[in-house]
Short mmCIF file of C-alpha atoms (C1' of nucleotides) in Angstrom, two decimals:
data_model
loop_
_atom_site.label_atom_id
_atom_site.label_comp_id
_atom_site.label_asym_id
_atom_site.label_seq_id
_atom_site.Cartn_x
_atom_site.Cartn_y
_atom_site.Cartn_z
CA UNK A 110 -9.38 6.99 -1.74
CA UNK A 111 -13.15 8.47 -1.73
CA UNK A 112 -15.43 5.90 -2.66
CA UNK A 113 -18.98 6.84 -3.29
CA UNK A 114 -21.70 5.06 -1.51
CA UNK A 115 -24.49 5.64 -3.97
CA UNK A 116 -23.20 2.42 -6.33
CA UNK A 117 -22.65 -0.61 -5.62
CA UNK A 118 -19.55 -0.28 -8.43
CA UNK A 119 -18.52 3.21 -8.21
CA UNK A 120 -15.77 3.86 -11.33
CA UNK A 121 -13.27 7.06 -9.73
CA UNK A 122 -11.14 7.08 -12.21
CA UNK A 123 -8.51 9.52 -11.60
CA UNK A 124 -6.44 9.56 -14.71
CA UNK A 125 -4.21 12.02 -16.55
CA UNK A 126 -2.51 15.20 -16.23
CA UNK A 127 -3.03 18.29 -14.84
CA UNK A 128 -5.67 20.68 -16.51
CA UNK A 129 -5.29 23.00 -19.39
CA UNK A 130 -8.40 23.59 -20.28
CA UNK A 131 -11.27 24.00 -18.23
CA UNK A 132 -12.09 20.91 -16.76
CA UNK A 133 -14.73 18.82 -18.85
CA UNK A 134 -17.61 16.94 -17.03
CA UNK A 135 -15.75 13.52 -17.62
CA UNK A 136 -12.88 15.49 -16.02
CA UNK A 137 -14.70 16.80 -13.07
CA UNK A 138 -15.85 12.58 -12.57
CA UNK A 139 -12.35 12.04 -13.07
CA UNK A 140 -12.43 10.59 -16.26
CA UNK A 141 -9.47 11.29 -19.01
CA UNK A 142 -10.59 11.54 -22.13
CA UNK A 143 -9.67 11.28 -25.49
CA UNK A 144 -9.39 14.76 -26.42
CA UNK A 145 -7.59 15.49 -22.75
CA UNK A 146 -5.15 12.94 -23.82
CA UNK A 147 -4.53 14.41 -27.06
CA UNK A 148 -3.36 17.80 -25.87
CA UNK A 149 -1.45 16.38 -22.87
CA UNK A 150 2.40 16.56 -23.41
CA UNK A 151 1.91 12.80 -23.74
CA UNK A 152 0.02 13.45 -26.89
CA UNK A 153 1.45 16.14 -29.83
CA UNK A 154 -1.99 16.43 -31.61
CA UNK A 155 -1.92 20.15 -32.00
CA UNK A 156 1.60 20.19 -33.55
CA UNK A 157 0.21 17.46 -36.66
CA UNK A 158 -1.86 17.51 -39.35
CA UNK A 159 -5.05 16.19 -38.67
CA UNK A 160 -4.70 13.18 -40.06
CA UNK A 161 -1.52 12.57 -37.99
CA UNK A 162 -3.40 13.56 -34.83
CA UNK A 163 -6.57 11.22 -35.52
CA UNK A 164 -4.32 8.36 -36.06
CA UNK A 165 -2.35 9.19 -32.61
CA UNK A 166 -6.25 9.84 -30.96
CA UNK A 167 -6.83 6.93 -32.28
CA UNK A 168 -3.91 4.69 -30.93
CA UNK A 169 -4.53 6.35 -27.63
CA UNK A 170 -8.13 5.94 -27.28
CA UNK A 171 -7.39 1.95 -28.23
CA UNK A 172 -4.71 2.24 -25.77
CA UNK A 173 -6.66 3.77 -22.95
CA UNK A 174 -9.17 1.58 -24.19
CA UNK A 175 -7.54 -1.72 -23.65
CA UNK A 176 -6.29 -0.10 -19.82
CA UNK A 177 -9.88 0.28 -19.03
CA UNK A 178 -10.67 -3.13 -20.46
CA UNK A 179 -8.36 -4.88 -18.12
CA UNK A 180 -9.68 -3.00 -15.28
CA UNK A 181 -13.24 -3.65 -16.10
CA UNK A 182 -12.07 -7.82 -15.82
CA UNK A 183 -9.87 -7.27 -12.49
CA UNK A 184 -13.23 -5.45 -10.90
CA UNK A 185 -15.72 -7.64 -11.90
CA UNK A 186 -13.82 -10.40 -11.19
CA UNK A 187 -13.23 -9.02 -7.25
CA UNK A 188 -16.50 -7.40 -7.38
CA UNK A 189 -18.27 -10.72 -8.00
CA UNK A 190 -15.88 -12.95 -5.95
CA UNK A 191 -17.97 -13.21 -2.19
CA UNK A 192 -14.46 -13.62 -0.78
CA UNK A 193 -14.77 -9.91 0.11
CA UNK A 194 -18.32 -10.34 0.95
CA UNK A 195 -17.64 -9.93 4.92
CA UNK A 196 -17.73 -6.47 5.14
CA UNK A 197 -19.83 -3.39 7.24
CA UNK A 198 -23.17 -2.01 5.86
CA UNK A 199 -21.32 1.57 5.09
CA UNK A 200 -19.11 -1.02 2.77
CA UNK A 201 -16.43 2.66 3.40
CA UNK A 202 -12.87 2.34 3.23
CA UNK A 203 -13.01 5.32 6.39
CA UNK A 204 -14.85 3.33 8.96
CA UNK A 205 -15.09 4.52 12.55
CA UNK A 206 -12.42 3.48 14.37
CA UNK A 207 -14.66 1.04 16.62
CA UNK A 208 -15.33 -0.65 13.28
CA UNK A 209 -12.04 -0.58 11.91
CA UNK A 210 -10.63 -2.56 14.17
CA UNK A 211 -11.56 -5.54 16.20
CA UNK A 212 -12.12 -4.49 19.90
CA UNK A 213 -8.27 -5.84 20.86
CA UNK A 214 -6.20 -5.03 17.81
CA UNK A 215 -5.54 -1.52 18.48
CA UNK A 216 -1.75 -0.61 17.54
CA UNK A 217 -0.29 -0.95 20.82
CA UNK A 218 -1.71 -4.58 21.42
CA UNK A 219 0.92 -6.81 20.30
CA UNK A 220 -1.50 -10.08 20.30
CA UNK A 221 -3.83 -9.20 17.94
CA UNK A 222 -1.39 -9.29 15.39
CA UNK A 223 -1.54 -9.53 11.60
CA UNK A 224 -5.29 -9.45 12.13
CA UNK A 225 -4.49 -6.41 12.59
CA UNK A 226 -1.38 -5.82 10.59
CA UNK A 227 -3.16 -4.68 7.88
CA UNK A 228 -2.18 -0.88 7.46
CA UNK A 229 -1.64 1.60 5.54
CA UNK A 230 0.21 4.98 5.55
CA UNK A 231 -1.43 6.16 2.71
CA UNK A 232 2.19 6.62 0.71
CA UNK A 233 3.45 3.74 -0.13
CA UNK A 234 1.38 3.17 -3.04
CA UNK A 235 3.14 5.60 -5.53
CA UNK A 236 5.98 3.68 -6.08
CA UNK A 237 4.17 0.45 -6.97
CA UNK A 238 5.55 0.87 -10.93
CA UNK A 239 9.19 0.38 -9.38
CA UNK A 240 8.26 -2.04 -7.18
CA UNK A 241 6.13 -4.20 -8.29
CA UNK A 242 3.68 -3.62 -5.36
CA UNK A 243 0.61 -6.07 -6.11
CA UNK A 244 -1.66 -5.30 -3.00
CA UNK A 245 -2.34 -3.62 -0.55
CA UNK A 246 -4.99 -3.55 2.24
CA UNK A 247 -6.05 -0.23 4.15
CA UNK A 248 -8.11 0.37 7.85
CA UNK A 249 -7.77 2.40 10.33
CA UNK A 250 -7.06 1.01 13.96
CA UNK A 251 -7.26 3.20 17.24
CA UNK A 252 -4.14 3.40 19.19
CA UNK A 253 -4.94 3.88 23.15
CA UNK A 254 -2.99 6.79 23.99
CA UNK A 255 -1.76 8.00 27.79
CA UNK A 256 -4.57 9.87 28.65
CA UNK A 257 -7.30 7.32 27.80
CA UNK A 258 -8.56 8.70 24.51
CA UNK A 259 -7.38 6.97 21.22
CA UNK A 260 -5.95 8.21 18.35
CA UNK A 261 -7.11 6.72 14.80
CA UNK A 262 -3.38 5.00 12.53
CA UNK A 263 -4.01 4.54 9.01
CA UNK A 264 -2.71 1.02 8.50
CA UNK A 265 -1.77 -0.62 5.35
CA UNK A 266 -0.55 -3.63 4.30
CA UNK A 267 1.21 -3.71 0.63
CA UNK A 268 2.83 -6.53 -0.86
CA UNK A 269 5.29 -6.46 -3.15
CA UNK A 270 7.69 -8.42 -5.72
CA UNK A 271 11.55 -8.31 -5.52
CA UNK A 272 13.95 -10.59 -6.22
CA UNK A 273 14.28 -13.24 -4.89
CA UNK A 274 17.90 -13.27 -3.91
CA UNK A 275 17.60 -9.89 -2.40
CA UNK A 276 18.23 -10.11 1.29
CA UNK A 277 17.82 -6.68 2.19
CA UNK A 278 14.16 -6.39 2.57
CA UNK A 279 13.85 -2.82 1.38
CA UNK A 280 10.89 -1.67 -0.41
CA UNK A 281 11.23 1.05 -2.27
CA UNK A 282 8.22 3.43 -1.17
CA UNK A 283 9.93 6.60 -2.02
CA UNK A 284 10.48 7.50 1.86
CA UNK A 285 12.97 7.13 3.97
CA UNK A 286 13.40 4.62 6.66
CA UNK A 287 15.75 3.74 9.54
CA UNK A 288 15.70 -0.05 10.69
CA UNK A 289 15.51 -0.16 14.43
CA UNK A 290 15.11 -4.12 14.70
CA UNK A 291 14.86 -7.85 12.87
CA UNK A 292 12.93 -10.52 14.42
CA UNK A 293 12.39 -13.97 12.89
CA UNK A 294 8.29 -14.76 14.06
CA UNK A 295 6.77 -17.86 14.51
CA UNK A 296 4.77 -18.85 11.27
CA UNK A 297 7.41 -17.69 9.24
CA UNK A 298 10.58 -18.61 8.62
CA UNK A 299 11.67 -15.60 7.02
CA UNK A 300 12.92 -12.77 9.18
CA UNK A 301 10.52 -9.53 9.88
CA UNK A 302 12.52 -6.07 9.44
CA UNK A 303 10.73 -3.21 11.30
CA UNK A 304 11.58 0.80 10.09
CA UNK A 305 10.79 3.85 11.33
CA UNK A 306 10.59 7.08 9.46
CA UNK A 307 14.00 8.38 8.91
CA UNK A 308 12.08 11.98 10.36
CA UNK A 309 11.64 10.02 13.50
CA UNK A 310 10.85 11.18 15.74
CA UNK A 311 8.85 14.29 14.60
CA UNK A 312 7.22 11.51 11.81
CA UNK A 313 5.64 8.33 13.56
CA UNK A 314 5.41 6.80 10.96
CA UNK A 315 6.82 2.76 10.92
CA UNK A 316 6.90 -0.01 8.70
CA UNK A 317 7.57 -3.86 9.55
CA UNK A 318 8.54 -5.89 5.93
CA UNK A 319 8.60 -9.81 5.68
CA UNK A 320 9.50 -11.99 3.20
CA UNK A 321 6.37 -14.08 2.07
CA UNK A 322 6.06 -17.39 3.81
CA UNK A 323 4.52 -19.15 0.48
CA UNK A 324 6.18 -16.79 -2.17
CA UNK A 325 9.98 -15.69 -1.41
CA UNK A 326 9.22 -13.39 -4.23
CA UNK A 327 6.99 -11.36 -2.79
CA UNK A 328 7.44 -9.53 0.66
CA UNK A 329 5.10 -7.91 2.38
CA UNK A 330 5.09 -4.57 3.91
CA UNK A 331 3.03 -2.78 6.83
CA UNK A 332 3.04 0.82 7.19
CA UNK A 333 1.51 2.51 10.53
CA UNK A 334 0.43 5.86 10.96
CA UNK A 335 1.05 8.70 7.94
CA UNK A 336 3.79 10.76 7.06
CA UNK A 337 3.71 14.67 8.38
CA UNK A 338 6.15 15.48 5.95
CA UNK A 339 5.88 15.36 2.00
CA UNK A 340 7.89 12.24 0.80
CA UNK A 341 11.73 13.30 -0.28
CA UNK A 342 11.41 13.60 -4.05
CA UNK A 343 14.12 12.10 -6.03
CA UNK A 344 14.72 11.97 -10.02
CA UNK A 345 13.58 9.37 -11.74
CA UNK A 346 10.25 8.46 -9.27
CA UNK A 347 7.75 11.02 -10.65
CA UNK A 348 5.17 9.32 -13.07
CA UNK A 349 6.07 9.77 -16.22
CA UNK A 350 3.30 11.57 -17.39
CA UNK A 351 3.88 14.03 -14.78
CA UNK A 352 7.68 14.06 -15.54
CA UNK A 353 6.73 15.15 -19.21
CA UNK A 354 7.21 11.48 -20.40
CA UNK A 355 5.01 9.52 -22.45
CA UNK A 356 4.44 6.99 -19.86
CA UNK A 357 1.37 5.03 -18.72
CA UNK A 358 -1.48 7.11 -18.37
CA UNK A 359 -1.66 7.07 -14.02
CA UNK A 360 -5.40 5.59 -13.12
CA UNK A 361 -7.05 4.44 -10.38
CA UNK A 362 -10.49 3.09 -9.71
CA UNK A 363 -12.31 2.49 -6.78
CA UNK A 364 -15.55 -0.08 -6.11
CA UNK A 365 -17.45 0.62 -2.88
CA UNK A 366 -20.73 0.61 -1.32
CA UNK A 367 -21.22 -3.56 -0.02
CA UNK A 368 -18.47 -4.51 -1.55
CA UNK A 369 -14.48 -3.85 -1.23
CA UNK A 370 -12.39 -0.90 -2.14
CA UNK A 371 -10.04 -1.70 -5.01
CA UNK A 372 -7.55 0.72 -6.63
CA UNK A 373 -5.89 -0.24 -10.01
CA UNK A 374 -3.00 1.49 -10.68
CA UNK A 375 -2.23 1.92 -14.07
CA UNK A 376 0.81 3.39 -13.89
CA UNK A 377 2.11 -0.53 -14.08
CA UNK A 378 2.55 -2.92 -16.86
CA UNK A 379 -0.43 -4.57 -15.89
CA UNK A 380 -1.89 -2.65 -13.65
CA UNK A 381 -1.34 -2.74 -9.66
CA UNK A 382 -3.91 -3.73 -7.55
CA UNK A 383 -4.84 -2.15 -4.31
CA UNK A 384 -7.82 -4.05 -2.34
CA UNK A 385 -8.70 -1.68 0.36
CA UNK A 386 -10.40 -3.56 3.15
CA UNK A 387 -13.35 -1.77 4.50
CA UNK A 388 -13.36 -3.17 8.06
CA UNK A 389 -10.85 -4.18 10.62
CA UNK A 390 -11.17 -7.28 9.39
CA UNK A 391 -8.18 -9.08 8.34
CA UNK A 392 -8.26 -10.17 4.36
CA UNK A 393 -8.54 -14.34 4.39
CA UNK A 394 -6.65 -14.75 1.28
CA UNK A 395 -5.14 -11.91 -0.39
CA UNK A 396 -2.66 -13.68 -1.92
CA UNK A 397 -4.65 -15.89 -3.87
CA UNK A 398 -6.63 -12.52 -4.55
CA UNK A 399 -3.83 -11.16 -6.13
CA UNK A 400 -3.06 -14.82 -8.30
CA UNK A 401 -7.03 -14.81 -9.41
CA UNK A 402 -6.35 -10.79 -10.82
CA UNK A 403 -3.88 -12.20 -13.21
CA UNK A 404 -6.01 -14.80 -14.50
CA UNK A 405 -7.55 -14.54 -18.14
CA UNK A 406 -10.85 -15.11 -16.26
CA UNK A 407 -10.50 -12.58 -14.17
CA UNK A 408 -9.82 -10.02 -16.77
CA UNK A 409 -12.88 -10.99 -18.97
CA UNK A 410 -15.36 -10.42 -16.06
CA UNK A 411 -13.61 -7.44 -15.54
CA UNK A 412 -13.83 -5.83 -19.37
CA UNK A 413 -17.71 -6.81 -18.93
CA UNK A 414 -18.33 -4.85 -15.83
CA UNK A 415 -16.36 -2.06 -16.53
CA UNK A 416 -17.97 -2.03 -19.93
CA UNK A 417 -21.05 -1.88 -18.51
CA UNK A 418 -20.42 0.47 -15.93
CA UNK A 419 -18.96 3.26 -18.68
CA UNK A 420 -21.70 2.31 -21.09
CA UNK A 421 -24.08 2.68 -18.77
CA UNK A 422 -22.87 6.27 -17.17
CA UNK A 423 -24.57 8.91 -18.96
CA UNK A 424 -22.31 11.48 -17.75
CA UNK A 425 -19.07 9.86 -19.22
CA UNK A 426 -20.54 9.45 -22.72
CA UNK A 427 -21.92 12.76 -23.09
CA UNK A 428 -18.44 14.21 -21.47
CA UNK A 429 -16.69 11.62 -23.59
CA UNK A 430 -18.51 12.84 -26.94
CA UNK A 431 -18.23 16.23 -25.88
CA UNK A 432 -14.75 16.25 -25.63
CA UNK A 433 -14.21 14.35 -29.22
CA UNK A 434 -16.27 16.92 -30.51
CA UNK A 435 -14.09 19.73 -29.34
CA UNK A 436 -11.08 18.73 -30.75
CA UNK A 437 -12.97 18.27 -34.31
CA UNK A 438 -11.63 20.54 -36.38
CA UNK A 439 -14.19 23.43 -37.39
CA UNK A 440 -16.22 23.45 -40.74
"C1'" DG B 289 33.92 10.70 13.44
"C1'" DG B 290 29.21 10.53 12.31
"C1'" DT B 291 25.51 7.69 10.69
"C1'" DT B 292 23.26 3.42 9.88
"C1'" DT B 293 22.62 -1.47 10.55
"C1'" DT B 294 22.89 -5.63 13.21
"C1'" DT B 295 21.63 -8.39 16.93
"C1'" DG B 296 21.01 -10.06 21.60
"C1'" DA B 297 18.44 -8.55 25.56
"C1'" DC B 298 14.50 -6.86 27.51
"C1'" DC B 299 9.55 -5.86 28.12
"C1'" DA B 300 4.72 -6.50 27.83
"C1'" DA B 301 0.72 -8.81 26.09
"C1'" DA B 302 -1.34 -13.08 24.97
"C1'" DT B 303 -1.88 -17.89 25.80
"C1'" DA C 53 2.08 -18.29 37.20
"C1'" DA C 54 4.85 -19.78 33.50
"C1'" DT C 55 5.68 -19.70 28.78
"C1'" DT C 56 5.46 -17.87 24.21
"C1'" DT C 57 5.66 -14.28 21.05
"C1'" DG C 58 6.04 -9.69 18.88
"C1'" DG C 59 7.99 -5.27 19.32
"C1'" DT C 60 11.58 -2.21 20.91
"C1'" DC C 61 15.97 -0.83 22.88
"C1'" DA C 62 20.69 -0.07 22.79
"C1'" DA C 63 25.52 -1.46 22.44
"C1'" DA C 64 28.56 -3.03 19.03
"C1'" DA C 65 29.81 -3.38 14.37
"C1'" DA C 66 29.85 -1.79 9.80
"C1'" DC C 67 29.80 1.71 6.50
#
DNA sequence: GGTTTTTGACCAAAT
DNA sequence: AATTTGGTCAAAAAC
């Protein structure tokens, strides 16, 4: 995700289709707007009378609206919670490696563990609307390779929700995966599955998955390295928007500078939430993270700050009004 | 008969 | 140096 660092709450919100027209000011921030939603094939505006197409502008602003309102809580809430507060002065999701990554927890050192088990391939975050993903924590760690020189793995950690009484421990990322072993680990009683990429070996790619020592509901999966290969598409996992549907409206938004980086995905009921640790460090509590960004109080620090960060950004009102103004009709 | 999963054994790093 | 632990291998079983 690029984060700026010229904010302390840096709004990168990536949302809608591709363009039609030429790209708006708000688009170019990556901002949807109202009149970009409108003529997307999620909204029919042009094919209505104009009263039919304000009313559906209308429902869609609210409903974009009330998206962006719950995002505004879940950042303020993390933005102002000092529980992410231990982080470097770049505050970047793309630290160097010798940042990323405590000085014994490359990949490659087995000790070092889940400190360093936070990882991220960089893919499995698309499929969060099927499955339930919740978090997910991103660094980069150096793996030492034969000839002394080390090679920067994305790592990420996701977790996601699945029911309970499924065994199987397979997360649907939209790749494919080959389990190579199953080992139950010390401080939790539920067995770890480790995957490779099923393009092994040409992919490196691998993922361990564990069931959730507090929550059996939840499992939590670690992807190393990135794919080399675009992920197998299959019907029925595009967005819907993309697909032509008239699905969520796909979002994300990204805080940076001191503090974390946070996607929201709003492609769930709800809206999925990525926390994307900037240093090597491993997140205390992301769990309880991830139970605070449901709260109600969570959400209403959120509206304010992302209230006030819109309000306050000069460039998304005058793209915002610009846009409204084109699809007026002409007098 | 080929592919994938399971599972005990093995290895290496950490303690 | 011995033990513990996580990760991987590979033969057997299952599909």
């Amino acid at each position: 995700m690029e984060t700026a660092r010229w904010s302390p709450v840096c709004l990168d919100l990536m949302v809608g289709l591709p363009m039609v027209r030429e790209p708006s000011p708000a688009r170019r921030a990556g901002m949807r707007t109202q009149a970009d939603i409108a003529s997307s094939p999620c909204g029919r505006a042009a094919s209505m009378t104009n009263g039919e197409a304000s009313k559906m502008m209308e429902a869609k602003f609210t409903e974009v609206s009330e998206e962006n309102r719950r995002l505004t809580e879940m950042i303020g809430y993390l933005y102002a919670n000092q529980s992410f507060a231990r982080h470097s002065p770049e505050g970047d999701g793309e630290q160097p490696a010798s940042t990323a990554a405590s000085p014994t927890s490359p990949v490659g050192k087995k000790r070092s563990r889940e400190s360093m088990d936070t990882s991220d391939s960089g893919d499995g975050n698309s499929d969060k609307k099927m499955t339930g993903m919740v978090e997910a924590e991103h660094v980069d760690v150096e793996s030492p390779l034969s000839n002394g020189t080390c090679r920067r793995i994305k790592v990420k950690r996701v977790c996601t929700r699945i029911d309970p009484s499924d065994t199987s421990l397979v997360v649907k990322d939209g790749y494919q995966w080959r389990k190579y072993g199953q080992k139950v680990t010390r401080d939790n009683p539920s067995p770890r599955a480790y995957f490779r990429c099923a393009f092994a070996p040409s992919c490196p790619v691998k993922k361990k998955v564990q069931r959730s020592a507090e929550d059996s509901s939840m499992v939590e999966a670690t992807y190393e390295g990135e794919h080399n290969h675009p992920r197998p598409t299959r019907a029925g996992e595009l967005p819907s928007c993309a697909a032509g549907g008239g699905g969520p409206v796909p979002c994300s938004i990204s805080i940076n500078s001191s503090g974390p980086t946070i996607t929201l995905d709003l492609t769930k009921d709800g809206g999925g939430v990525q926390v994307v640790e900037a240093a090597g460090e491993a997140q205390p509590d992301l769990k309880k993270v991830c139970r605070e960004v449901a709260s109600p109080e969570f959400r209403a620090a959120l509206v304010e700050q992302m209230a006030r960060e819109l309000t306050g950004d000069r460039k998304f009102t005058d793209a915002l009004a610009a846009a409204i103004l084109r699809k007026l009709p002409d007098y």
